[in-house]
Each structure stands twice: as C-alpha cells, then as structure tokens.
JSON list of C-alpha atoms in Angstrom, two decimals:
[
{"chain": "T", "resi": 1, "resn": "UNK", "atom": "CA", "xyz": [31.44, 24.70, 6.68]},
{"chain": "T", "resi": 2, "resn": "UNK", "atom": "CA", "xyz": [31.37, 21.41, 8.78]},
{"chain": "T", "resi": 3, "resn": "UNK", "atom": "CA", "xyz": [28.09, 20.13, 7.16]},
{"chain": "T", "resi": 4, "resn": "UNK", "atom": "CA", "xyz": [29.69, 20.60, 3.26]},
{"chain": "T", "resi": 5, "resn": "UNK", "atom": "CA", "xyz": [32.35, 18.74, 4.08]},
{"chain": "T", "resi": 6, "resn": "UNK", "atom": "CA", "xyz": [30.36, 15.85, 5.07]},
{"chain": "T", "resi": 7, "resn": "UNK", "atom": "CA", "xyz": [27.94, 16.27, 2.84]},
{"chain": "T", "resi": 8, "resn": "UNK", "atom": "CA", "xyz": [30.76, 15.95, -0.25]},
{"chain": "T", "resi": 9, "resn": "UNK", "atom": "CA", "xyz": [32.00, 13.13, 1.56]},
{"chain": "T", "resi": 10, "resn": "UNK", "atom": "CA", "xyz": [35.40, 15.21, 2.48]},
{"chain": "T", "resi": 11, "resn": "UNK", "atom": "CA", "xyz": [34.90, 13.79, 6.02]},
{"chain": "T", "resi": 12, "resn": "UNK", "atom": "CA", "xyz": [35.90, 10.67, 5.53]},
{"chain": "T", "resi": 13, "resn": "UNK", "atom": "CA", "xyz": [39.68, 11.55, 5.13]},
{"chain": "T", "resi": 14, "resn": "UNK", "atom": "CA", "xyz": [39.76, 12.03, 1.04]},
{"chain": "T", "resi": 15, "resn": "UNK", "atom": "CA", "xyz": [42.07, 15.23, -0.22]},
{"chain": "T", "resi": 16, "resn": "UNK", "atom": "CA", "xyz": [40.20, 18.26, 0.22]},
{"chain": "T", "resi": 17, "resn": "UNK", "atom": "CA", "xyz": [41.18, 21.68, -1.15]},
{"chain": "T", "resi": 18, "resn": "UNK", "atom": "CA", "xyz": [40.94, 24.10, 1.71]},
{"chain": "T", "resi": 19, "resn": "UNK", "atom": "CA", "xyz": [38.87, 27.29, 1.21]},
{"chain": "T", "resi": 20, "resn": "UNK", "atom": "CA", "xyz": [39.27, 29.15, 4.52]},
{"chain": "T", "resi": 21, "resn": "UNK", "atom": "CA", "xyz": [36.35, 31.50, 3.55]},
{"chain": "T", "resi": 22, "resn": "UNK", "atom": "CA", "xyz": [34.54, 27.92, 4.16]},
{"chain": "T", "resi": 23, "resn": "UNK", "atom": "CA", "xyz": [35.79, 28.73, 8.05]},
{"chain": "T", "resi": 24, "resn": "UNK", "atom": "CA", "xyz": [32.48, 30.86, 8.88]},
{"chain": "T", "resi": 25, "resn": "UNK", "atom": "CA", "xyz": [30.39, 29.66, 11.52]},
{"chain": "T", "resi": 26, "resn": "UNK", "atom": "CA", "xyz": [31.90, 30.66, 14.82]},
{"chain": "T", "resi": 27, "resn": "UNK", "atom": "CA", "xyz": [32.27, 28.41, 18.12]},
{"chain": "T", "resi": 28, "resn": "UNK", "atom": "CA", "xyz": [29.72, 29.46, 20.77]},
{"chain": "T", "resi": 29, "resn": "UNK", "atom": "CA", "xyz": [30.05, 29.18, 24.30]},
{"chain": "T", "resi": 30, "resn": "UNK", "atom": "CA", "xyz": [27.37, 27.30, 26.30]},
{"chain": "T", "resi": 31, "resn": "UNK", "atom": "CA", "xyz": [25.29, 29.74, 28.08]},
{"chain": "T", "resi": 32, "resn": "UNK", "atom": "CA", "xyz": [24.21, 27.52, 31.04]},
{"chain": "T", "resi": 33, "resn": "UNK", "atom": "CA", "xyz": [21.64, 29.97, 31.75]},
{"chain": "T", "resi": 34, "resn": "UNK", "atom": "CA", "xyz": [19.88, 29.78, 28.86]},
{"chain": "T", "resi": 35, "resn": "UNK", "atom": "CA", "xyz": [20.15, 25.72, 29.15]},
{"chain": "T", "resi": 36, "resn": "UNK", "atom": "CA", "xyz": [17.52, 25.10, 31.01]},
{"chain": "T", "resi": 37, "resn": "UNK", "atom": "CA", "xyz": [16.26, 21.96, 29.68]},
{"chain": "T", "resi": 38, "resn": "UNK", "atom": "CA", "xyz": [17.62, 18.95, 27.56]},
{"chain": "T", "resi": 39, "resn": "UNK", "atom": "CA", "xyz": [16.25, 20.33, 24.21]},
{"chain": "T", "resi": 40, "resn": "UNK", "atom": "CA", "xyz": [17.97, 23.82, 25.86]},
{"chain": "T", "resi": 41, "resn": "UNK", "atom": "CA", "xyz": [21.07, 21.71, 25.79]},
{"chain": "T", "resi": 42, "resn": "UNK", "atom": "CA", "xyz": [21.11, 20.28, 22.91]},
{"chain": "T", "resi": 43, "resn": "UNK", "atom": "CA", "xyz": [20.54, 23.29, 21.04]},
{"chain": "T", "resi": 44, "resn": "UNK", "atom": "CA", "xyz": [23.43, 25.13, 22.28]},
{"chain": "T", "resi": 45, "resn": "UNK", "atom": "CA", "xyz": [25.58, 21.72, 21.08]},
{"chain": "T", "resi": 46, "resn": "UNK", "atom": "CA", "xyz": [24.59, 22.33, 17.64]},
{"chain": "T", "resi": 47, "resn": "UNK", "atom": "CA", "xyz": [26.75, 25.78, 17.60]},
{"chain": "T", "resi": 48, "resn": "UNK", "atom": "CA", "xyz": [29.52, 24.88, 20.51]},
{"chain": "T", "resi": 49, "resn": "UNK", "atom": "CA", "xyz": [31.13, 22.67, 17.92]},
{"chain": "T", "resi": 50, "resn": "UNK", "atom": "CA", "xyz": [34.26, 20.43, 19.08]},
{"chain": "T", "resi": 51, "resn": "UNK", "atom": "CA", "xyz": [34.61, 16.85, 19.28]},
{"chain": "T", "resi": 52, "resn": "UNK", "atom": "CA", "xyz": [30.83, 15.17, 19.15]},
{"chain": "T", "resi": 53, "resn": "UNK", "atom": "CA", "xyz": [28.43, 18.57, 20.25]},
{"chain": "T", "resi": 54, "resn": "UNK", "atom": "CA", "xyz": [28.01, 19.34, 17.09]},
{"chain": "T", "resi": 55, "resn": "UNK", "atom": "CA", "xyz": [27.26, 15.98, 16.37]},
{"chain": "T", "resi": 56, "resn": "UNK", "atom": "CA", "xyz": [25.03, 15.39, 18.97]},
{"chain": "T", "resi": 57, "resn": "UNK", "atom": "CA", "xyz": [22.69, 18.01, 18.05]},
{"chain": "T", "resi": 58, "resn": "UNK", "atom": "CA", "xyz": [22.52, 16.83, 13.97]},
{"chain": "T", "resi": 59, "resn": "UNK", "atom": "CA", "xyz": [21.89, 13.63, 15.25]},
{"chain": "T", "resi": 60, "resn": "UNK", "atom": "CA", "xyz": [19.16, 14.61, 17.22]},
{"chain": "T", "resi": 61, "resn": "UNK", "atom": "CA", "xyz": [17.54, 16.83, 14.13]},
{"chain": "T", "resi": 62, "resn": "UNK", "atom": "CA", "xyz": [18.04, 13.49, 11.69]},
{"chain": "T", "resi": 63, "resn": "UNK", "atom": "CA", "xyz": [15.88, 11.41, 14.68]},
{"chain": "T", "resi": 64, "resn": "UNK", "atom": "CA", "xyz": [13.61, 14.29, 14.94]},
{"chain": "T", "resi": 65, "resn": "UNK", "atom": "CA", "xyz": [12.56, 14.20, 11.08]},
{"chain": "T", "resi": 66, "resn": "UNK", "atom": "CA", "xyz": [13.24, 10.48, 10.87]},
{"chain": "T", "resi": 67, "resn": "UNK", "atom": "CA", "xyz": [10.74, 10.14, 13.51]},
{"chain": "T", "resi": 68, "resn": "UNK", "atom": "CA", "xyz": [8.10, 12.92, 11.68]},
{"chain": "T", "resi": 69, "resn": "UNK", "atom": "CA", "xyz": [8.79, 10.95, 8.28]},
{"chain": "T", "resi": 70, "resn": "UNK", "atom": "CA", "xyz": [7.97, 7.76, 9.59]},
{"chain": "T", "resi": 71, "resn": "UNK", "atom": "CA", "xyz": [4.67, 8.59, 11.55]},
{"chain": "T", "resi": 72, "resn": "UNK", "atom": "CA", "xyz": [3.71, 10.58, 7.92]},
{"chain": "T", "resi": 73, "resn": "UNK", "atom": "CA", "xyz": [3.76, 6.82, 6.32]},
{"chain": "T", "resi": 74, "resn": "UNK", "atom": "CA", "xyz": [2.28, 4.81, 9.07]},
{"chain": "T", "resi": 75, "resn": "UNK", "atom": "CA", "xyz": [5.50, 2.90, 10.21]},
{"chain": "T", "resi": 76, "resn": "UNK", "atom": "CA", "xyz": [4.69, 1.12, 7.01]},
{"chain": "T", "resi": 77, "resn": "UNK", "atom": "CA", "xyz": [7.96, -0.64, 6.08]},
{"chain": "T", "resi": 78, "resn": "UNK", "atom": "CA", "xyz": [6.81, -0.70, 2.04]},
{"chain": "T", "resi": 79, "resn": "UNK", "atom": "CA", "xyz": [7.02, 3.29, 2.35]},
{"chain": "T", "resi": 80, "resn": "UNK", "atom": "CA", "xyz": [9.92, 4.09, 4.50]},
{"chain": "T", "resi": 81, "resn": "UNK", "atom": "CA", "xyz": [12.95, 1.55, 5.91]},
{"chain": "T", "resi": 82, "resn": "UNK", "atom": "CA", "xyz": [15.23, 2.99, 8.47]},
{"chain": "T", "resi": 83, "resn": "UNK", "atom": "CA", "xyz": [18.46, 0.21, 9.28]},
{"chain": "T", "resi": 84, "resn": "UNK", "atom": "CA", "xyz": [20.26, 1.03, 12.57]},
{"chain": "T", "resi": 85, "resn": "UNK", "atom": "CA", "xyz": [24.00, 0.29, 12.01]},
{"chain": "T", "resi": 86, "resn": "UNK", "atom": "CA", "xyz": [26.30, 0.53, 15.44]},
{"chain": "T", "resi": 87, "resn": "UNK", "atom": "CA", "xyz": [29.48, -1.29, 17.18]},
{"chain": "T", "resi": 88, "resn": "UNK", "atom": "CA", "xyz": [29.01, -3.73, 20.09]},
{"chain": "T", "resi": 89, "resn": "UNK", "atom": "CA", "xyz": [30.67, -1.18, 22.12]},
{"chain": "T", "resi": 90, "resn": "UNK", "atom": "CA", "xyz": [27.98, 0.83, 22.41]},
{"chain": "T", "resi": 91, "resn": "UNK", "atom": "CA", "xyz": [25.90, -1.44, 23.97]},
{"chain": "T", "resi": 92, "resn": "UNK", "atom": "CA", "xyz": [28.22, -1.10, 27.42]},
{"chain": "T", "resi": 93, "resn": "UNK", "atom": "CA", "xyz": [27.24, 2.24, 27.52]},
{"chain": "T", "resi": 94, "resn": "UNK", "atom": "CA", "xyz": [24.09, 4.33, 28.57]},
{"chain": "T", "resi": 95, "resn": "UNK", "atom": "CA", "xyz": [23.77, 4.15, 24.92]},
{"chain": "T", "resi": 96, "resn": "UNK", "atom": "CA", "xyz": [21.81, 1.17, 25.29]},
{"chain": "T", "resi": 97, "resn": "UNK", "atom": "CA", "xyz": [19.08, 2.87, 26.53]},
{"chain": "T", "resi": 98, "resn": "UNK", "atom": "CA", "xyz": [18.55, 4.79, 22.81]},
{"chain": "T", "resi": 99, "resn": "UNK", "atom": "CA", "xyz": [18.79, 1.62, 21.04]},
{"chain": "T", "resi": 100, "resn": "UNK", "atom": "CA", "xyz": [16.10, 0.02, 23.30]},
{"chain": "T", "resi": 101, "resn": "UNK", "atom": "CA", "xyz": [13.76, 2.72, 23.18]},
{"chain": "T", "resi": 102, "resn": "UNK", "atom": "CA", "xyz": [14.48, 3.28, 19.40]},
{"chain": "T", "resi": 103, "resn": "UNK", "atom": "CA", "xyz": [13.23, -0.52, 18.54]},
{"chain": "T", "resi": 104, "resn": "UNK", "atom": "CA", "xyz": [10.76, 0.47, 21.24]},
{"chain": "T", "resi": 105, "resn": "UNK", "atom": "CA", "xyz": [8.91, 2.91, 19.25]},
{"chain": "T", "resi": 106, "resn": "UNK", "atom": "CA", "xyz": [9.66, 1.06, 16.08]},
{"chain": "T", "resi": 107, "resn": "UNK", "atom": "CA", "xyz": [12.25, 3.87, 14.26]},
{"chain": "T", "resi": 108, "resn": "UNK", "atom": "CA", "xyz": [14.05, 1.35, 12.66]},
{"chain": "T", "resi": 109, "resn": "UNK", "atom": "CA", "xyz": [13.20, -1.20, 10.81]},
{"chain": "T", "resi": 110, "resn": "UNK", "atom": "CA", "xyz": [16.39, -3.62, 10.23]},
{"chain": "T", "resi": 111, "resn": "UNK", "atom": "CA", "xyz": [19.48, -3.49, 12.53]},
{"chain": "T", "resi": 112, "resn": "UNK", "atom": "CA", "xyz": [22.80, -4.27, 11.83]},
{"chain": "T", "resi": 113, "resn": "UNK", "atom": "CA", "xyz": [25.39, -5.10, 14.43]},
{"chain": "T", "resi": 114, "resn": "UNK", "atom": "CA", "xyz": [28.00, -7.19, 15.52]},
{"chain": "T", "resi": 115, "resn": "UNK", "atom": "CA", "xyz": [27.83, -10.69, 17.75]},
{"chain": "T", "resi": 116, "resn": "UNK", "atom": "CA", "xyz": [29.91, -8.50, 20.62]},
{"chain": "T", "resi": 117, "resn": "UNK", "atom": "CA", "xyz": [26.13, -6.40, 20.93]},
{"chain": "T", "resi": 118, "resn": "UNK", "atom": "CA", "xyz": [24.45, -9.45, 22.00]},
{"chain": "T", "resi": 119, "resn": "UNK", "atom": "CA", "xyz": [27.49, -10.58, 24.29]},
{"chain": "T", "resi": 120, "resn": "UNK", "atom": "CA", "xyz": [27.26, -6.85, 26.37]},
{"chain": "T", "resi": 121, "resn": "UNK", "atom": "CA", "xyz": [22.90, -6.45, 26.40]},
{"chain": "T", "resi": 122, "resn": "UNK", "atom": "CA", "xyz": [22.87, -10.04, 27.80]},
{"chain": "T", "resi": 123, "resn": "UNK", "atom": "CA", "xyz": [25.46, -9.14, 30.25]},
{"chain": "T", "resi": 124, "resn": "UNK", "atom": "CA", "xyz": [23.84, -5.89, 31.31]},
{"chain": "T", "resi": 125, "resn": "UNK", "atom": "CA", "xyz": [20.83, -7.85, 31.70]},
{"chain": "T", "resi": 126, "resn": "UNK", "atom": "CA", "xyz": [22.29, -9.41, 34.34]},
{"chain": "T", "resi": 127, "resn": "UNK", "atom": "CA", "xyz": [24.64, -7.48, 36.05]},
{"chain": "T", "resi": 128, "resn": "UNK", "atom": "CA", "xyz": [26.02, -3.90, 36.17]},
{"chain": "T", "resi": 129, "resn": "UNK", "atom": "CA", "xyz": [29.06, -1.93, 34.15]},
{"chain": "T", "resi": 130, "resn": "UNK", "atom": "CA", "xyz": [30.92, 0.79, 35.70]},
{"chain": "T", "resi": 131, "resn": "UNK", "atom": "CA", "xyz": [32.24, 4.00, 34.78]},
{"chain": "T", "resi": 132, "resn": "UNK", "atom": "CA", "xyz": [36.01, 3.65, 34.33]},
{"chain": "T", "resi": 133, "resn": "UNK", "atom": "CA", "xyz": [38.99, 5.86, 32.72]},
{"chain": "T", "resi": 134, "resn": "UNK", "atom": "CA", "xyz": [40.60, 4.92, 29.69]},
{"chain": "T", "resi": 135, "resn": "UNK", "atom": "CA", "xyz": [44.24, 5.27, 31.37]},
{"chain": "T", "resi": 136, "resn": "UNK", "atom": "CA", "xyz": [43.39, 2.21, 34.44]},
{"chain": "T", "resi": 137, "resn": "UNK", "atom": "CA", "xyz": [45.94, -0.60, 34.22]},
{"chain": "T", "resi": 138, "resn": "UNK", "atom": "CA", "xyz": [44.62, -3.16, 33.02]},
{"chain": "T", "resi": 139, "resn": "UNK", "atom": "CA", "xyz": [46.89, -5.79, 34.33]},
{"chain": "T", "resi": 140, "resn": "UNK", "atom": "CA", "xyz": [46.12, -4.39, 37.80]},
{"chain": "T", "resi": 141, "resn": "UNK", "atom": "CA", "xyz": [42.38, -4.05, 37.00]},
{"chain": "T", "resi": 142, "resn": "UNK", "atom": "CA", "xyz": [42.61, -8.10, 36.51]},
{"chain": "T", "resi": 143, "resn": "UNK", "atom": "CA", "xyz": [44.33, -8.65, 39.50]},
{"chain": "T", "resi": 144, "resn": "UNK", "atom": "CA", "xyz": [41.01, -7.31, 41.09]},
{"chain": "T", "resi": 145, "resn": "UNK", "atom": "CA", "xyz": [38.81, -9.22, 38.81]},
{"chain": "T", "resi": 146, "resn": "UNK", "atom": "CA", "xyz": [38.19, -6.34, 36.61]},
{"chain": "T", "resi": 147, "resn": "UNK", "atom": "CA", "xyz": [38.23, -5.84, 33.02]},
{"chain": "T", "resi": 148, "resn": "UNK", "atom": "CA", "xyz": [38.02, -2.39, 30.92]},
{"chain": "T", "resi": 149, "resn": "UNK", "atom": "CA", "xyz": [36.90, -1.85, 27.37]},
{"chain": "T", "resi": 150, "resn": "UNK", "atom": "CA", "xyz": [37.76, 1.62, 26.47]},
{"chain": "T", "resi": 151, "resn": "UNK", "atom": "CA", "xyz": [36.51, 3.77, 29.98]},
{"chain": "T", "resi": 152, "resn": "UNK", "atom": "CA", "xyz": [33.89, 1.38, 31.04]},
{"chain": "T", "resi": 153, "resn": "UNK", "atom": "CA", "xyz": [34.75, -1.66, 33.80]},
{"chain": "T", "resi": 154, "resn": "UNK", "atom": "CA", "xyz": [33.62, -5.02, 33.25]},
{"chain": "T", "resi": 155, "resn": "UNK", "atom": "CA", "xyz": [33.55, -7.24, 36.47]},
{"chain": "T", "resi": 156, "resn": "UNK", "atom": "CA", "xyz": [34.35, -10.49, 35.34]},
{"chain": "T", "resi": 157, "resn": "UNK", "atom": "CA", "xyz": [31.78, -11.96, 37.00]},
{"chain": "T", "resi": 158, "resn": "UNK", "atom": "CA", "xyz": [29.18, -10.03, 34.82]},
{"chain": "T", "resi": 159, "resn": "UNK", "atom": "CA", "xyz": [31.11, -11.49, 31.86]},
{"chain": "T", "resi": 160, "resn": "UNK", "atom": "CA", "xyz": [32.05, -15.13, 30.62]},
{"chain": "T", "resi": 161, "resn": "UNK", "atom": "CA", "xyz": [29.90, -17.44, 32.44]},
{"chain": "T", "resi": 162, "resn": "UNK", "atom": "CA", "xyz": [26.70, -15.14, 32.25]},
{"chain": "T", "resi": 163, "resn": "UNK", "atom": "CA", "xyz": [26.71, -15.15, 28.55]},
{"chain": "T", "resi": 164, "resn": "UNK", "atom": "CA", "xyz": [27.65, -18.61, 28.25]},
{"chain": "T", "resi": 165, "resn": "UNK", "atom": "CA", "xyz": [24.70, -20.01, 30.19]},
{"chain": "T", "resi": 166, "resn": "UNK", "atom": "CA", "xyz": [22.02, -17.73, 28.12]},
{"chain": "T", "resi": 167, "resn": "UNK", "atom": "CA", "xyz": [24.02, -18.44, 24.77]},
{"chain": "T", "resi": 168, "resn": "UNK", "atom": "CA", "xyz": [25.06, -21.81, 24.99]},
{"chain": "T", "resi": 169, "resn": "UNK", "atom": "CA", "xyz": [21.18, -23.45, 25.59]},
{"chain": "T", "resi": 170, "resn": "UNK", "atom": "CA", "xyz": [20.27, -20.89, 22.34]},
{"chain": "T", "resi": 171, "resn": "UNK", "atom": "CA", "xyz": [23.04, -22.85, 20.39]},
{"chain": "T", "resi": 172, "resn": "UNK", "atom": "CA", "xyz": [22.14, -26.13, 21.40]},
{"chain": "T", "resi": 173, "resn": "UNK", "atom": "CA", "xyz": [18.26, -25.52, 20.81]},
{"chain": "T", "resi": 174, "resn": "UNK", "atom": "CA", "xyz": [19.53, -24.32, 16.83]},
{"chain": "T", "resi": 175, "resn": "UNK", "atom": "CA", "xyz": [21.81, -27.68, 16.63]},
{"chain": "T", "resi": 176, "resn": "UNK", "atom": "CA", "xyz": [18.87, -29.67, 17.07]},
{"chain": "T", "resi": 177, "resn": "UNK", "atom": "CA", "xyz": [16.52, -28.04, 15.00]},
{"chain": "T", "resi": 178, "resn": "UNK", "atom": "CA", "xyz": [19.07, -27.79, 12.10]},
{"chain": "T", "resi": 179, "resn": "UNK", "atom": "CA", "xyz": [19.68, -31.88, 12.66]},
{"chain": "T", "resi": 180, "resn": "UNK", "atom": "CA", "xyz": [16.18, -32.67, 12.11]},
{"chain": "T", "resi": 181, "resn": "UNK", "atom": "CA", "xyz": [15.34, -30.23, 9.05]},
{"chain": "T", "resi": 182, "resn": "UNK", "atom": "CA", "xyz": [18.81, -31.48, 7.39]},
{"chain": "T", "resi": 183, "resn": "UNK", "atom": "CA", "xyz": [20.02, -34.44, 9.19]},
{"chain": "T", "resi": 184, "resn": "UNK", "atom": "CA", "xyz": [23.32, -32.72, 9.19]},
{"chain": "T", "resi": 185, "resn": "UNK", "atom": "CA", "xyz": [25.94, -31.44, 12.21]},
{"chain": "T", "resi": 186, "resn": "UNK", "atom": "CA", "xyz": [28.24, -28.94, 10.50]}
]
C-alpha cells in the first residue's frame, strides 16, 4: 500500500481517494532473535513499518541496486549520473559518515546541498557534536555555552570562530583571483 502511494506521488500531501483494501501489508514486530546482524536488522525494518523503518530498509534496497547499476557501467558518468540531494542538517549527525563514504566509493556523481553542509563538516572536522534532546532549553543551554539544532548540541566553541578561520582565507584566496581575471571587487 505504502509504496503506491509514493509511487503516484500521493505522498507528498495531494488528495488521495482512500481504498482501505489498499491497507494490506501488516506491521511486524522485530524479532530480535532473528536480528542477528545489520542486514538482519534492516530487513526486519522493511516490514515493522512506522515512522522511518520502512524507510530505512527501501533506502537501503535503492543503494543496493544503485550501487549494482553503477559497477554494471563502469562508474562511467556518460552511462549513469547519480546527484545526492540532502539538508545541512544532516551533516551534524552520524549521517555524515554515509555521505563520506558514499563520495568515497564514487555513488554519486553531482551533489547538491546547502552552504549550512559545509559550515557543520568543517566544524566536525575540528571538534565534536553531542547527542542532545529536542526539549533542552535553549536559553539555558547558552548560558553554558551550548547551542542545539534539533537533538544534537553544538558547543560554541566548535562553532563561529572555527569556520571562520577555514572559510574566511578560502574567500579571500577567491577575491583575489576574481580581481586579477576581471579587475573587478563586487
């Protein structure tokens, strides 16, 4: 049922007439016993459903033939061209870790992101992010420094300053070049 209505685009919050005989895959309990290894795991997330198990799993059968598809033509960008698309957010998360490897073993072969991305992997670079909770106060999280985006806590000292002394030399290097190809500052 849940992969029609994506695949007719019904996800994304356009009317949808209801057929409840569409209702017909049942929610399975995890069977920890038979979870005995990631791929175990991951399995049993394709028919748990709720929230992002489901998910999970159909994103880890897209990789999967992404991946098969793309050894098949070589990595050859003229035969296959995968874009990566994904918030900044992400990037202060384990999450990271996917994207890196992902580039790593050459999956994708444009990304699209926002400036934020850059902004959190040099950060990380430098120092760590901590698991939070998305109901901290944040005015009392400042008064210790601290700064949350969504359930993950941002020392400000990981923050700010780091970025600006990696970015700002960047900048300055791309002011210069762009004054002596054009001669001009804005």
């Amino acid at each position: 049922m849940a992969q029609g209505l994506i695949e007719n685009g019904h996800s994304r919050g356009r009317n949808m007439a209801i057929d409840p005989d569409q209702f017909d895959v049942p929610v399975v309990d995890y069977d920890f016993s038979n979870a005995t290894s990631p791929k175990g795991l991951l399995d049993q997330m394709a028919s748990a459903g709720g929230f992002t198990a489901t998910k999970l799993a159909m994103a880890r059968d897209i990789l999967r033939d992404m991946d098969h598809a793309l050894s098949e033509a070589d990595h050859d960008p003229a035969q296959m061209l995968n874009w990566l698309s994904f918030p900044a957010c992400l990037c202060a998360t384990g999450t990271r870790g996917f994207f890196v490897e992902a580039l790593r073993r050459k999956m994708f072969n444009v990304v699209s992101t926002t400036c934020g991305t850059l902004d959190h992997d040099i950060a990380r670079a430098h120092a760590a992010y901590y698991h939070g909770a998305f109901e901290l106060d944040d005015i009392e999280l400042g008064e210790h420094d601290l700064m949350r985006l969504g359930n993950v806590i941002v020392p400000t000292s990981s923050y700010g300053e780091i970025i600006e002394s990696v970015v700002m030399p960047a900048l300055e290097d791309i002011r210069k070049e762009r004054l002596e190809q054009t001669g001009l500052t804005g």
